[in-house]
Structures are given as structure tokens and as C-alpha cells.
mmCIF file of C-alpha atoms in Angstrom:
data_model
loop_
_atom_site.group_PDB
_atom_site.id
_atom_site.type_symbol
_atom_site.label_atom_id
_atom_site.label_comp_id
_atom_site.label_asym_id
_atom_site.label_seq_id
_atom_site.Cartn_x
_atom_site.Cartn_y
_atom_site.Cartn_z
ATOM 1 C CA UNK A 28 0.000 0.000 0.000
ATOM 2 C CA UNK A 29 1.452 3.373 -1.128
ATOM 3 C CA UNK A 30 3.239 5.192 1.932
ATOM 4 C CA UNK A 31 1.128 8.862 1.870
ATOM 5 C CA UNK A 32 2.081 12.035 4.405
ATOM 6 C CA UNK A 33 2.022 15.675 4.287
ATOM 7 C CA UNK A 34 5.346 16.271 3.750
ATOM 8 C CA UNK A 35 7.600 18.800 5.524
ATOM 9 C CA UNK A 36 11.230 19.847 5.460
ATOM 10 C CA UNK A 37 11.460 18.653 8.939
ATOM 11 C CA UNK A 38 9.825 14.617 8.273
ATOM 12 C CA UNK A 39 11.388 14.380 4.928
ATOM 13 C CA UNK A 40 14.497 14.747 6.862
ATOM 14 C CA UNK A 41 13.629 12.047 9.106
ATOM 15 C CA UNK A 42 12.641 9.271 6.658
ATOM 16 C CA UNK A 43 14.723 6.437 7.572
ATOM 17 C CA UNK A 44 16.453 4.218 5.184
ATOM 18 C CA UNK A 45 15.326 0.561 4.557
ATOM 19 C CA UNK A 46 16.965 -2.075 2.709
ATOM 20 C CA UNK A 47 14.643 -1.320 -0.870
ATOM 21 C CA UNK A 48 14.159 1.875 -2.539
ATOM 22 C CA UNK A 49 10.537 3.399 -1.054
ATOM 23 C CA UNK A 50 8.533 6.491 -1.947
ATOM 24 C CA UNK A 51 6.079 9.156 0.221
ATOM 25 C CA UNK A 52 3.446 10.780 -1.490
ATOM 26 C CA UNK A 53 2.345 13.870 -0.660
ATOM 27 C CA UNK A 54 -0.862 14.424 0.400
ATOM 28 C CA UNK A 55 -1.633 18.239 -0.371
ATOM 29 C CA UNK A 56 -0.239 18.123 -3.853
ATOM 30 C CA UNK A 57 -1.160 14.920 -5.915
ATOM 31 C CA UNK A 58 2.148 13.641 -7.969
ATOM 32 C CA UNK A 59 4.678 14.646 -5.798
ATOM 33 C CA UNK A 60 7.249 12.159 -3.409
ATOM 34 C CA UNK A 61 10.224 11.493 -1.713
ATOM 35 C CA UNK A 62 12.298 8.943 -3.016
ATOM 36 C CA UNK A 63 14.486 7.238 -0.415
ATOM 37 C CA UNK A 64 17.331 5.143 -1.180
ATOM 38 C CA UNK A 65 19.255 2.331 1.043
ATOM 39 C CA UNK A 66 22.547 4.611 0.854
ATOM 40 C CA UNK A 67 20.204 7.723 2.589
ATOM 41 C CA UNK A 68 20.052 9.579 -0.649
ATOM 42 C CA UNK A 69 16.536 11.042 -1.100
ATOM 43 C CA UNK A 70 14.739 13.265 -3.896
ATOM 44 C CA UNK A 71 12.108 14.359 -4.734
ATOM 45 C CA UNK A 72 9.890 13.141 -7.844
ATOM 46 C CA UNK A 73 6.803 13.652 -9.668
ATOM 47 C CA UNK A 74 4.379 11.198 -11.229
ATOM 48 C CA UNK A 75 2.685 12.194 -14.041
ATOM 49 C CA UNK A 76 -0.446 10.638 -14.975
ATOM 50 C CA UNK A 77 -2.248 12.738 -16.717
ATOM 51 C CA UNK A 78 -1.985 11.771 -20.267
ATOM 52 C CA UNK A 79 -2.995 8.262 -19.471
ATOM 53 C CA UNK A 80 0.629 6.708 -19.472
ATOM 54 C CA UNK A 81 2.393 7.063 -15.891
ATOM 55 C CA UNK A 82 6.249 9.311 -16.189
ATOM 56 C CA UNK A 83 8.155 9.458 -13.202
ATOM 57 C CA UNK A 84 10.853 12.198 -13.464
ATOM 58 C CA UNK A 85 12.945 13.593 -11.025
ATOM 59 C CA UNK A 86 13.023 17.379 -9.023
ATOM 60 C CA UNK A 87 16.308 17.244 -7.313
ATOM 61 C CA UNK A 88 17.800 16.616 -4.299
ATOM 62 C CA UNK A 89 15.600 17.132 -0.617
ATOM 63 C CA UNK A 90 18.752 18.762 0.468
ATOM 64 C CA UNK A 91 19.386 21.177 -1.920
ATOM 65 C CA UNK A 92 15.079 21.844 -2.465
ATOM 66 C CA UNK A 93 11.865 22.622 0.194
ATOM 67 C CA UNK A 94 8.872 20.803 0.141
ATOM 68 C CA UNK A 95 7.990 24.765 -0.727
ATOM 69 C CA UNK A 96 9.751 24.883 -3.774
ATOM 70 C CA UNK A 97 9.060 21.110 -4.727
ATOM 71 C CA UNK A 98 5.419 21.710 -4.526
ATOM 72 C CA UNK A 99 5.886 25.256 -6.939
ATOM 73 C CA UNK A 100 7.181 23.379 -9.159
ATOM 74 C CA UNK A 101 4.963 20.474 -9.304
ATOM 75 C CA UNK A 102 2.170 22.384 -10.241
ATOM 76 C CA UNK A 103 3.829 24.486 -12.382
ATOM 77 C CA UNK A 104 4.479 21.188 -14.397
ATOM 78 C CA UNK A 105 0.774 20.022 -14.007
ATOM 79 C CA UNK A 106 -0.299 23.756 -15.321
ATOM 80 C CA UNK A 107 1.841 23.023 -18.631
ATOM 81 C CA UNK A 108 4.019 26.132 -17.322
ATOM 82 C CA UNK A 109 7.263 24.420 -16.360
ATOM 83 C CA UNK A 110 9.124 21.738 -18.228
ATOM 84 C CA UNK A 111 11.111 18.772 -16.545
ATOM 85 C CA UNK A 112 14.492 17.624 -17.383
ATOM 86 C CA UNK A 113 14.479 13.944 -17.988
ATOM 87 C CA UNK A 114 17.194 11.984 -18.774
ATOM 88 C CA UNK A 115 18.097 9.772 -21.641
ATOM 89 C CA UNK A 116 20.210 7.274 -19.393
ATOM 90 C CA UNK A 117 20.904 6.896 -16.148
ATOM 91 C CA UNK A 118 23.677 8.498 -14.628
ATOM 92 C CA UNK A 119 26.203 7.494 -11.886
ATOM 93 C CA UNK A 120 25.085 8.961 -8.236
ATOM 94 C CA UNK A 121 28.425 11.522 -8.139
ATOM 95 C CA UNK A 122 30.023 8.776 -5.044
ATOM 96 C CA UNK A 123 29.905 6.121 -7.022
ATOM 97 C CA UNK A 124 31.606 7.916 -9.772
ATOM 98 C CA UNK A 125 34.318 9.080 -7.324
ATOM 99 C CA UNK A 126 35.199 5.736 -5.909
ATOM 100 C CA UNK A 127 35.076 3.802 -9.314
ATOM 101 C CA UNK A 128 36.378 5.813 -12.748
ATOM 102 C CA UNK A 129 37.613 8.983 -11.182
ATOM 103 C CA UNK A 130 39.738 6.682 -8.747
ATOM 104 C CA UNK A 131 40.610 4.549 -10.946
ATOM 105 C CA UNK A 132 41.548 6.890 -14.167
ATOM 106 C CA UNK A 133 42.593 10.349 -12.381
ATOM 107 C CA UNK A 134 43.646 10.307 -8.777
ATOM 108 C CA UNK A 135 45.638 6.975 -8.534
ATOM 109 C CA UNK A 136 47.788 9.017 -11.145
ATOM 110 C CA UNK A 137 48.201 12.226 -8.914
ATOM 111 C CA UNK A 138 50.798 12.915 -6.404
ATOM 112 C CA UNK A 139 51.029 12.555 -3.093
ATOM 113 C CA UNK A 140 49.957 16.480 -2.109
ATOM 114 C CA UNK A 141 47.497 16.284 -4.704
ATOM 115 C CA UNK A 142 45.742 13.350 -3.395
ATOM 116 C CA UNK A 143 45.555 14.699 0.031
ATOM 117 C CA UNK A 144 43.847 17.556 -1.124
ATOM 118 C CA UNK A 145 41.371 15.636 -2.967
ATOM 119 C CA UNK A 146 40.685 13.378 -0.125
ATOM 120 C CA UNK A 147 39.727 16.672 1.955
ATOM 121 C CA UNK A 148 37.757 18.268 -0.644
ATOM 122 C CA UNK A 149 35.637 15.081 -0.404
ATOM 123 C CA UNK A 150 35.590 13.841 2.686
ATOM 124 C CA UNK A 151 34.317 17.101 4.296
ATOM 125 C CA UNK A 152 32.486 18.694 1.384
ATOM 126 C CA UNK A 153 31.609 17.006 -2.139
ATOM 127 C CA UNK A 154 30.781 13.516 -0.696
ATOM 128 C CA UNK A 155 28.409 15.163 2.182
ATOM 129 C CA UNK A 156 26.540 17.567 -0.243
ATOM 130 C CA UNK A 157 26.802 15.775 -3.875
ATOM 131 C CA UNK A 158 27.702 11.897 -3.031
ATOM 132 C CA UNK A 159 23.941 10.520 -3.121
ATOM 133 C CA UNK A 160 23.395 12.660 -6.501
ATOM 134 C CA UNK A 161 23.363 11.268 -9.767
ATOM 135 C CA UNK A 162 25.921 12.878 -11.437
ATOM 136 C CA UNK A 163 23.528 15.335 -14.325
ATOM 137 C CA UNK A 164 21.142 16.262 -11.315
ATOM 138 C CA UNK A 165 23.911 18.477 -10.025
ATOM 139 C CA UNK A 166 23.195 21.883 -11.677
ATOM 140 C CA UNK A 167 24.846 25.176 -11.442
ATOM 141 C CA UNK A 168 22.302 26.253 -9.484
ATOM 142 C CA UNK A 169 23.394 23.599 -6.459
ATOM 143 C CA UNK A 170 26.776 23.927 -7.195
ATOM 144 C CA UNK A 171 26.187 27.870 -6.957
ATOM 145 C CA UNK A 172 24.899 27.665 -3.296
ATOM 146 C CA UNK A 173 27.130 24.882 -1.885
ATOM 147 C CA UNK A 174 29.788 27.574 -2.487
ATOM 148 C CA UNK A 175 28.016 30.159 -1.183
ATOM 149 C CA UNK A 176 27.883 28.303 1.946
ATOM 150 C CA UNK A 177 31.590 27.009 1.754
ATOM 151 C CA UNK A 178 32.766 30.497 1.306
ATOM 152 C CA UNK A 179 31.363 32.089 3.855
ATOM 153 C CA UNK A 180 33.596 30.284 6.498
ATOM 154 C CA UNK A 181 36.389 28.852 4.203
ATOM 155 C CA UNK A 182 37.152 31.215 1.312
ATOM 156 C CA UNK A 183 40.358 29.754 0.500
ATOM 157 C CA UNK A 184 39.345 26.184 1.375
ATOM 158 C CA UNK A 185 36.123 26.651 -1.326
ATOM 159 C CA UNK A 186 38.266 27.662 -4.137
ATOM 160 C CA UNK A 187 40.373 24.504 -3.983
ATOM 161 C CA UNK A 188 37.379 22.368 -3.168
ATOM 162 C CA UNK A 189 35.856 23.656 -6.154
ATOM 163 C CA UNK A 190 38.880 22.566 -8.549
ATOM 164 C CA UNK A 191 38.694 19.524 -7.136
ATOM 165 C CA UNK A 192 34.993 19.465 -8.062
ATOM 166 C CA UNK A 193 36.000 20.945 -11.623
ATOM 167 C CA UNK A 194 37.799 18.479 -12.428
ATOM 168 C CA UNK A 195 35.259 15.316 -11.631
ATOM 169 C CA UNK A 196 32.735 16.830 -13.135
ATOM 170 C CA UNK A 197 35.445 16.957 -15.909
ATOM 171 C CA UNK A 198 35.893 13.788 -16.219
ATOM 172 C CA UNK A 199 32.416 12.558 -16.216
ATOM 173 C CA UNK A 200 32.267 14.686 -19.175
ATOM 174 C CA UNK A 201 34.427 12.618 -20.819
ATOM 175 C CA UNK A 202 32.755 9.442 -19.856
ATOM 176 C CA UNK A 203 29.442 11.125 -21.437
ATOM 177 C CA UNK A 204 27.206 11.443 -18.084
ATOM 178 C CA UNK A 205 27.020 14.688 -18.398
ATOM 179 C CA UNK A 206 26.696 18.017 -21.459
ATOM 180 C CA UNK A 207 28.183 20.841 -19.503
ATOM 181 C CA UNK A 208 30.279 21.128 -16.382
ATOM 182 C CA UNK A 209 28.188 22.745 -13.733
ATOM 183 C CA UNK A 210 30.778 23.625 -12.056
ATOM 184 C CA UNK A 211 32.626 25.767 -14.880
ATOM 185 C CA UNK A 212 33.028 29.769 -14.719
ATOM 186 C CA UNK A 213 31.641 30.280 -11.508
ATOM 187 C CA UNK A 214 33.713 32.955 -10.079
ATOM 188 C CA UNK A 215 36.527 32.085 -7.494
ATOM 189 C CA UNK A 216 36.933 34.274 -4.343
ATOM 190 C CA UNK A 217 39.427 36.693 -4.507
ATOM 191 C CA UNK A 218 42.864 35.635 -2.962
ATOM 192 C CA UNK A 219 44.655 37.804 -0.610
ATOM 193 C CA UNK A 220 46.688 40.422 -2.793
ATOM 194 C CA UNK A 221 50.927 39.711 -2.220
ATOM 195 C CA UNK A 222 51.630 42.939 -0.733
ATOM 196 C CA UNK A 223 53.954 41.850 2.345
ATOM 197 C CA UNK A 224 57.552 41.397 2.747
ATOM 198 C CA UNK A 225 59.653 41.892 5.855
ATOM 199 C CA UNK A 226 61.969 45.244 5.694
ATOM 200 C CA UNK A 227 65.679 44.626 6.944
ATOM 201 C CA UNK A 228 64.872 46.138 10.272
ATOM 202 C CA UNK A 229 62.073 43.199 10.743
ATOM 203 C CA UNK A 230 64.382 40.739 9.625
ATOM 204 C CA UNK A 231 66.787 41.603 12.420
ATOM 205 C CA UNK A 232 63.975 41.883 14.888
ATOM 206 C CA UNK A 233 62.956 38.540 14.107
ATOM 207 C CA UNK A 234 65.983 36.646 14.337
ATOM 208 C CA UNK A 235 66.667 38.490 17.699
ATOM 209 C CA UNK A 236 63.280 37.236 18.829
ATOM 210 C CA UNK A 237 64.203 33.679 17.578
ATOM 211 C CA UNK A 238 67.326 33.705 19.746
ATOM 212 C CA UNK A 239 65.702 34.948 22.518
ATOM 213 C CA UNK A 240 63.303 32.548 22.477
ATOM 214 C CA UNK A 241 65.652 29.489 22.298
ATOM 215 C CA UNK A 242 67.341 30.707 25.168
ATOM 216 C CA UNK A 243 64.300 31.012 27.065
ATOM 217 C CA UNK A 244 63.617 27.304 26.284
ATOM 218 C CA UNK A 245 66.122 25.201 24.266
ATOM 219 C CA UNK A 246 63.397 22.637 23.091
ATOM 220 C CA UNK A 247 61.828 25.328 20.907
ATOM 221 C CA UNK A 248 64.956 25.141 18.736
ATOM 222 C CA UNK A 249 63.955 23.195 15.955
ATOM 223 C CA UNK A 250 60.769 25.197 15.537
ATOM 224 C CA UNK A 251 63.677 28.380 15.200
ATOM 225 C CA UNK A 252 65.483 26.315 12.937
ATOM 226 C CA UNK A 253 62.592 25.666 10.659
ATOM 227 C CA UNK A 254 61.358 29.446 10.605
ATOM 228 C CA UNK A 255 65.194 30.426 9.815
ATOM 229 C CA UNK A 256 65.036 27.882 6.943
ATOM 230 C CA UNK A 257 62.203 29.174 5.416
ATOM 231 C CA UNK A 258 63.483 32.734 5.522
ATOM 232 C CA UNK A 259 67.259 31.482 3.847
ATOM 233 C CA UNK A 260 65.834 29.637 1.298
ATOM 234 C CA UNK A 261 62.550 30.455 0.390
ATOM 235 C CA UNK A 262 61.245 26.835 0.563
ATOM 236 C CA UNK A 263 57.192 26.398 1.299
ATOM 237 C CA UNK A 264 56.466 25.352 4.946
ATOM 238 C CA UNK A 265 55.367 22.123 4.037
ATOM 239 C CA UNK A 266 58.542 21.380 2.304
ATOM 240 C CA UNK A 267 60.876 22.151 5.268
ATOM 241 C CA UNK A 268 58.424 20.285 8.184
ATOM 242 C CA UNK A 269 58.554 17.193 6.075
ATOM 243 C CA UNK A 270 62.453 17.375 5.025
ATOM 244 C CA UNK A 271 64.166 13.885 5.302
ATOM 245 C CA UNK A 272 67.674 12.903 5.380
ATOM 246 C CA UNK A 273 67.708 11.515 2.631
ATOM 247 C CA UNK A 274 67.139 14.928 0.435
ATOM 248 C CA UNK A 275 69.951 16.126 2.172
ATOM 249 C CA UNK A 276 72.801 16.859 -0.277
ATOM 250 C CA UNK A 277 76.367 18.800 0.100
ATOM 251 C CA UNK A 278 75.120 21.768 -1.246
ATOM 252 C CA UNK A 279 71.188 21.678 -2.337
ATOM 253 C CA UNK A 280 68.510 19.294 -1.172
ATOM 254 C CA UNK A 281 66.512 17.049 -3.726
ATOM 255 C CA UNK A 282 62.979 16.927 -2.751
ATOM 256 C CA UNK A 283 61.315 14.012 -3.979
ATOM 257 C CA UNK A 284 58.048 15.934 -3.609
ATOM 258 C CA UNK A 285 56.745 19.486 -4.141
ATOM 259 C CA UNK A 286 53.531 21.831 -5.183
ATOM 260 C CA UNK A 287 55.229 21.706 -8.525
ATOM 261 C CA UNK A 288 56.526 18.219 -8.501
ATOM 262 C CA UNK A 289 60.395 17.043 -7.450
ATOM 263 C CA UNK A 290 63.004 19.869 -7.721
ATOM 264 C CA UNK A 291 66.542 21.205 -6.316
ATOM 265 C CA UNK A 292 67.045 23.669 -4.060
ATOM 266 C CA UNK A 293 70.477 24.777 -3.190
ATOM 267 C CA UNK A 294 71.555 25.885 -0.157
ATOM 268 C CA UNK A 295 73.605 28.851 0.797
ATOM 269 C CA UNK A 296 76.169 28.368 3.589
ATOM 270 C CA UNK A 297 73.334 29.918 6.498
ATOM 271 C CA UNK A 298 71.330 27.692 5.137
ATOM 272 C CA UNK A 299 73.790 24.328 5.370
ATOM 273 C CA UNK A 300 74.586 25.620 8.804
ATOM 274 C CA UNK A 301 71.527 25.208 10.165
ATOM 275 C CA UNK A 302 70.683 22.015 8.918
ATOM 276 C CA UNK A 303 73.913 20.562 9.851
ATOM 277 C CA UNK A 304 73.455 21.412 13.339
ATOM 278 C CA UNK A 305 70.442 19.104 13.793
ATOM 279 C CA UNK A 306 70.751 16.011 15.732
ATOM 280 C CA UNK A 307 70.658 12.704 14.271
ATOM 281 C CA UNK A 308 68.679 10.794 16.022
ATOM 282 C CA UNK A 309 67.630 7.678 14.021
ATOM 283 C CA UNK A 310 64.533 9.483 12.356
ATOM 284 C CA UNK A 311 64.019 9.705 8.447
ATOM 285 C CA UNK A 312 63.487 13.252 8.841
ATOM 286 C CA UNK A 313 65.312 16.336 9.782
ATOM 287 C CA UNK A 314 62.193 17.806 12.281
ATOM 288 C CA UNK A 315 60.983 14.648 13.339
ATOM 289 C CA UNK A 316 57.878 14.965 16.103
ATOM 290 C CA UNK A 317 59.001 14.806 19.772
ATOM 291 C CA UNK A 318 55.909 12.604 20.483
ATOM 292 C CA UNK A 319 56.253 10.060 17.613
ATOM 293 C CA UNK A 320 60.140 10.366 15.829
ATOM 294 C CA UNK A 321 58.802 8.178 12.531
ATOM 295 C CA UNK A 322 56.705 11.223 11.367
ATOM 296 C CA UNK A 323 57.743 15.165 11.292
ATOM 297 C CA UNK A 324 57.058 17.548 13.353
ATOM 298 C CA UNK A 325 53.084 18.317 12.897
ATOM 299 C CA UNK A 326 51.889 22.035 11.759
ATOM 300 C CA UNK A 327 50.178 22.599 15.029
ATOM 301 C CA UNK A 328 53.593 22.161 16.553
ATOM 302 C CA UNK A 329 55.208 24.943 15.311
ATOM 303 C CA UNK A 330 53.362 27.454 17.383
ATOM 304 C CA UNK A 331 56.570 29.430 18.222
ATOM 305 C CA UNK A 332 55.681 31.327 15.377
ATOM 306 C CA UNK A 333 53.106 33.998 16.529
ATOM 307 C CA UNK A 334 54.707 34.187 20.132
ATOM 308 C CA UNK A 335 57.842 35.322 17.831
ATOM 309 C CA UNK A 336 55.446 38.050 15.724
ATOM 310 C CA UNK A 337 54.567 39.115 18.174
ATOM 311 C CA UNK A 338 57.595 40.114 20.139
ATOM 312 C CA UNK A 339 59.036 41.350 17.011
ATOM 313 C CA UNK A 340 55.948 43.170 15.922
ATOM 314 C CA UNK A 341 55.067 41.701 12.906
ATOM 315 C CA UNK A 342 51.722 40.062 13.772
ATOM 316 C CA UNK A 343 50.344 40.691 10.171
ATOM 317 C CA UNK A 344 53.140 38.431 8.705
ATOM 318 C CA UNK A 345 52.518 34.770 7.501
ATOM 319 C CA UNK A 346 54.995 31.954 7.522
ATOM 320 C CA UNK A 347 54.361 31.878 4.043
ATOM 321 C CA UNK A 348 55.569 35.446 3.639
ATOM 322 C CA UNK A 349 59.313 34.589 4.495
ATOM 323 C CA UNK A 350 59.140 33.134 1.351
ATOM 324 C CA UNK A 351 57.834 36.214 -0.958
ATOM 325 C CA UNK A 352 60.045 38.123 1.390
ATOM 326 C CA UNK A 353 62.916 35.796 -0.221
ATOM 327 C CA UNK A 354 61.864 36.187 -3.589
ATOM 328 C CA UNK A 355 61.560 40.055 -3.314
ATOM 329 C CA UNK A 356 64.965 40.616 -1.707
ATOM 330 C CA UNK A 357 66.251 37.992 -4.750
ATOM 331 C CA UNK A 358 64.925 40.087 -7.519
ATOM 332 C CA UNK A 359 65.951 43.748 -5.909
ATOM 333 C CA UNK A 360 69.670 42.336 -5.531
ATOM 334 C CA UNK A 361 68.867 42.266 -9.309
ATOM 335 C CA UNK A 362 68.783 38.340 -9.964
ATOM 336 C CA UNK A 363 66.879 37.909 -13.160
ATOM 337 C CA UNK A 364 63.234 36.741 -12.834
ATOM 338 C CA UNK A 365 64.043 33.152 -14.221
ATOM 339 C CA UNK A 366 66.894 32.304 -12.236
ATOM 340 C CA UNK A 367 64.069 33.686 -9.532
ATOM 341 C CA UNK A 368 61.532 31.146 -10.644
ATOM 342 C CA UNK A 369 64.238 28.320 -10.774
ATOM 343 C CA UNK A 370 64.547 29.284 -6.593
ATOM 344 C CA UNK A 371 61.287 29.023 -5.790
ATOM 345 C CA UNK A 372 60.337 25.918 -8.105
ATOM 346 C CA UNK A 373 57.875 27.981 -9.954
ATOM 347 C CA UNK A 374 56.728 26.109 -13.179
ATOM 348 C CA UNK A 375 56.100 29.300 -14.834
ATOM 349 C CA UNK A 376 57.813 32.928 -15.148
ATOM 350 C CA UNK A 377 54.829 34.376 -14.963
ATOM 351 C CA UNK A 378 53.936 33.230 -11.228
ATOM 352 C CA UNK A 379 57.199 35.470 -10.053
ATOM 353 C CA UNK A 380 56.111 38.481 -11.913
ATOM 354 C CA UNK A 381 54.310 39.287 -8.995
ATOM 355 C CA UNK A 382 57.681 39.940 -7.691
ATOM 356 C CA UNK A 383 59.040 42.607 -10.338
ATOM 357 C CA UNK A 384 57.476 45.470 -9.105
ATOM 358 C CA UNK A 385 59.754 45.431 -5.677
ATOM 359 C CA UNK A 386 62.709 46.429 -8.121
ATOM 360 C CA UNK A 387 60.811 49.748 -9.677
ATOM 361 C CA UNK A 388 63.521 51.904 -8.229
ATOM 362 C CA UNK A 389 66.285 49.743 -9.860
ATOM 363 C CA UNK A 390 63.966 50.330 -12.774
ATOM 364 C CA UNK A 391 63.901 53.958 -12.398
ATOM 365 C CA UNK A 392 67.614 54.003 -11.783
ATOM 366 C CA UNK A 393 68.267 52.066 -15.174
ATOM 367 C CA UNK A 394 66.002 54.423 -17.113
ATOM 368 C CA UNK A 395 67.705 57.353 -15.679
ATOM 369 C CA UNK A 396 71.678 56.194 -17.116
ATOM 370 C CA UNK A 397 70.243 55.021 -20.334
ATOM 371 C CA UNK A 398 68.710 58.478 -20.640
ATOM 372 C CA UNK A 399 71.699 59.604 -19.322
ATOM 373 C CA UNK A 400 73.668 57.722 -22.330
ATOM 374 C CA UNK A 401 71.973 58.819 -24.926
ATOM 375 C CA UNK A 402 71.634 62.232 -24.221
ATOM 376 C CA UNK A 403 75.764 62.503 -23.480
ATOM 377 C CA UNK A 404 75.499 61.193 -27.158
ATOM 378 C CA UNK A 405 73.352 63.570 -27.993
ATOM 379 C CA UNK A 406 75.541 66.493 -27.716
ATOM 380 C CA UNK A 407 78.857 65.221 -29.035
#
């Protein structure tokens, strides 16, 4: 016997799973149910009878619609006004796409940092909001408001979580389950403008803080070490905390992983100092944990770092800004951008133009002795 309520946000919510698919109908608007699938995915549908052969098409998602909206649009289909998208084949629900071709075809082939982003992106966003959704029921319109929602707590975190979205969708593109990627040209937050480096003055305040802070308490040493590293050779946090021996060379280290992939970064003497002066101590890396030496020291571990901003007053200054300031104190000692880009392990010249515009007064200089030059030239 059919299963009939008047349906609510709040009871739709609570409709428990069974073992077999089972529908609600509605009992204030005639043609309209929930769907509810053994994995807990539930939509909402409408049967239409009316032309004497029963169609059963499909609204959308109940977490992503009301029972408001469901019901608009119900009769706006019975009224002839609204049309229904119906499918020529059955697609993939968008989890079972991740775990099967998308695993299989794209992220088995990514790297390591790529597949940890990935497995964040899903675990805590895509798979909650799009998992039980057959991959061409997700329109721009839900994509749209998921992140709206992301964003509004996680700016930075929604932009990646959206390439990683991008690109499924992508793929199941290519597989045919879908026209258009719904996830396409919708517009990225803005990312926070590079307009920090430390002056010399900082610099000296914050290795003065750095010692002062060892002395205070020798175990925070490695922490110092790590934040000196970062400032001497420009290196990403992430590639420093997870440093092992064996990328240790003479005079460069060869990490084996990256943002951009394996690359050399050589060391100036500073640099070789400070890594030479760390203890061996039978771990495989250079900052192992205190509480657990197979694995390095974790990112909530390094928390010397804002008790040394603050001291030296720069409170408004990332980790990650040691490493622009390295880049812009490489380019205004006049080091070509490339050789720039070759220090940082940028792919691209274009990602250290952002760099150029700390040498406009070496700029200004050069323009003044060509005109300078040419003018002496001039008047012989």
C-alpha cells in the first residue's frame, strides 16, 4: 500500500532508510514524493499521470530543495508552465563515480599532495553535499549555493574544493554522463593580494626574537630552525616540516616531492649551517615529532611562530611570507626573474612576476643612465 504524508522539510528529513528503494506521497499536492534510497540519498519526484501513461521524473535533491519549492514546481508542471528535465540514461550517483572511474583513471595518477587535497575536498564537502546525486542532477544552481555556503567560512578552502569538483565533473564529461560542467566559470573568491615582505629592520627583529626565544627554552629550537630555513631559502612550509635525510645533499637538497613536482634547491652556507646542526637521532626526517620520531614535526607544533610576531611586531606576517620576502629581496639584488623562478620551483615565469614590481627603483635608476647615455650622445 502506497506510503502517503504531508510532507515537511522537517519529516522528509527524518525518513529512515530501509533495505529497498521506497517512496512518500504527498498528500496536499497529488504527484509529488520522496524517493528514499538504502545509501540515505533522497529526492524528490513527480508522477505524471495525466496523459494516461504514468512518467516518473525527477526534481532534485531534498537537500538542496523545500517541500515549498518542490510543490511550486509540481504544479507548475501540471499547469503546462514548467518543463522537466528527464534523462536519456541513467547516470552514476556523483560517489559512485568518485570511488570507481575517477579513482581509478585520475587520482591513482596524482601525487602525493594532490591526493591529500582531494581526499579533503571530499571527505568534508563534495561527498556530504553531492555523493547521493546522480551525477547530471547536479546543476549550477546547487553547485552555486554549496559555495556560497563554503565560502562564507572557508574562502580559501572553497576555491580549492571547487577545482577539485572541476575536475570530476570533468571527467564525467568525458565518460558522457554529463553536457556541460556545472561547475565551470563560476567565479573564485578573490585571494589575498601579495603585498607583504619583511623590511631589513624586521628581519633583524625577528631573528633576535628567535634567539631569545631558544634561550628562554632550548626545546623550541627546531621550531627556530625551521622558521630560519624558510626565511634562507625560500622553501614552502610544508617542504621544510617534512624534510628527510635523505634529500639532504652537500650543497642543495633534492625533494622528492613538491607543489610543482620534485626539484633542487640549493643551499647557501646559512642555510647548510643550520641544517647541519640538527641532531641525528635515528629518524628519516630532519624535524621529526618529539611525540612520535617516525613522522615530522606536525603544523600545530610549530606554534613558536606567533609568540615570535609578536615580540618582534610583525603580527600581520605569515609563515608563508618569508618566502615572498625571499623572492623580493632575490629580484631587488637584481637576480633575473628566471633564475628567480628556478629558486622558488615555480613552473612558470609568470607566477614570479608578482615579484618585479619590488625592483621599480632599480627600474627607475636604469632608465635614468640610459637616458643619461643617450643624451651625453646627444651632444657630441
Amino acid at each position: 500500500m502506497p506510503r502517503r504524508m504531508r510532507l515537511s522539510d522537517r519529516n522528509v528529513a527524518g525518513l529512515r532508510t530501509e533495505k529497498s528503494e521506497y517512496t512518500v506521497w504527498d498528500t496536499k499536492v497529488a504527484g509529488l514524493g520522496v524517493r528514499v534510497r538504502p545509501s540515505g540519498h533522497r529526492t524528490f519526484i513527480h508522477l505524471d499521470s495525466g496523459s494516461g501513461s504514468s512518467k516518473r521524473r525527477t526534481f532534485g535533491q531534498t537537500t538542496l530543495m523545500t517541500v515549498k519549492e518542490a510543490r511550486a514546481r509540481c504544479l507548475g508542471v501540471q499547469s503546462g508552465e514548467a518543463e522537466l528535465y528527464s534523462p536519456t540514461a541513467c547516470a552514476p550517483l556523483f560517489g559512485e563515480f568518485v570511488a570507481g572511474p575517477w579513482t581509478s583513471e585520475c587520482y591513482e595518477r596524482q601525487k602525493p599532495s594532490s591526493r591529500r587535497r582531494a581526499d579533503s575536498s571530499l571527505t568534508n564537502q563534495l561527498l556530504p553535499v553531492f555523493g547521493g546525486v546522480p551525477l547530471d542532477r547536479i546543476d549550477r544552481h546547487s553547485v552555486h549555493s554549496w559555495f556560497d555556503r563554503c565560502s562564507a567560512t572557508a574562502p580559501g578552502g572553497a576555491n580549492r574544493t571547487l577545482d577539485v569538483l572541476g575536475q570530476i565533473m570533468n571527467h564525467a564529461k568525458v565518460h558522457g554522463h554529463i553536457e556541460t560542467n556545472p561547475a565551470s566559470g563560476i567565479r573564485r573568491n578573490p585571494k589575498r593580494k601579495f603585498n607583504r615582505f619583511l623590511s631589513r629592520a624586521e628581519i633583524r627583529r625577528l631573528h633576535y626574537e628567535l634567539d631569545r626565544c631558544v634561550a628562554e627554552r632550548p626545546s623550541r629550537a627546531a621550531q627556530a630552525d625551521i622558521i630560519r630555513l624558510l626565511a634562507s631559502t625560500g622553501c614552502r612550509f610544508s617542504e621544510i616540516r617534512t624534510l628527510k635525510w635523505q634529500e639532504v645533499g652537500v650543497a642543495a637538497l633534492d625533494l622528492t616531492d613538491s607543489k610543482t613536482g620534485p626539484r633542487t634547491v640549493y643551499l647557501s652556507s646559512k642555510a647548510r649551517e643550520i641544517i647541519g646542526q640538527q641532531p641525528r637521532t635515528g629518524s628519516a626526517y630532519v624535524f621529526p615529532s618529539p611525540d612520535s620520531p617516525s613522522r615530522p614535526l606536525g603544523r600545530q607544533q610549530v606554534s613558536l611562530w606567533k609568540l615570535v610576531r609578536r615580540r618582534a611586531g610583525i603580527e600581520d606576517v605569515r609563515l608563508h611570507d618569508l618566502r615572498h620576502t625571499f623572492a623580493s629581496y632575490a629580484v631587488m639584488q637584481g637576480i633575473p626573474l628566471p633564475t628567480v623562478a628556478r629558486l622558488l620551483g615555480h613552473r612558470q615565469v609568470s607566477m614570479t612576476l608578482r615579484y618585479a614590481h619590488v625592483a621599480d627603483r632599480e627600474v627607475e635608476a636604469a632608465a635614468e643612465r640610459i637616458g643619461t647615455a643617450i643624451t651625453a650622445m646627444c651632444e657630441q
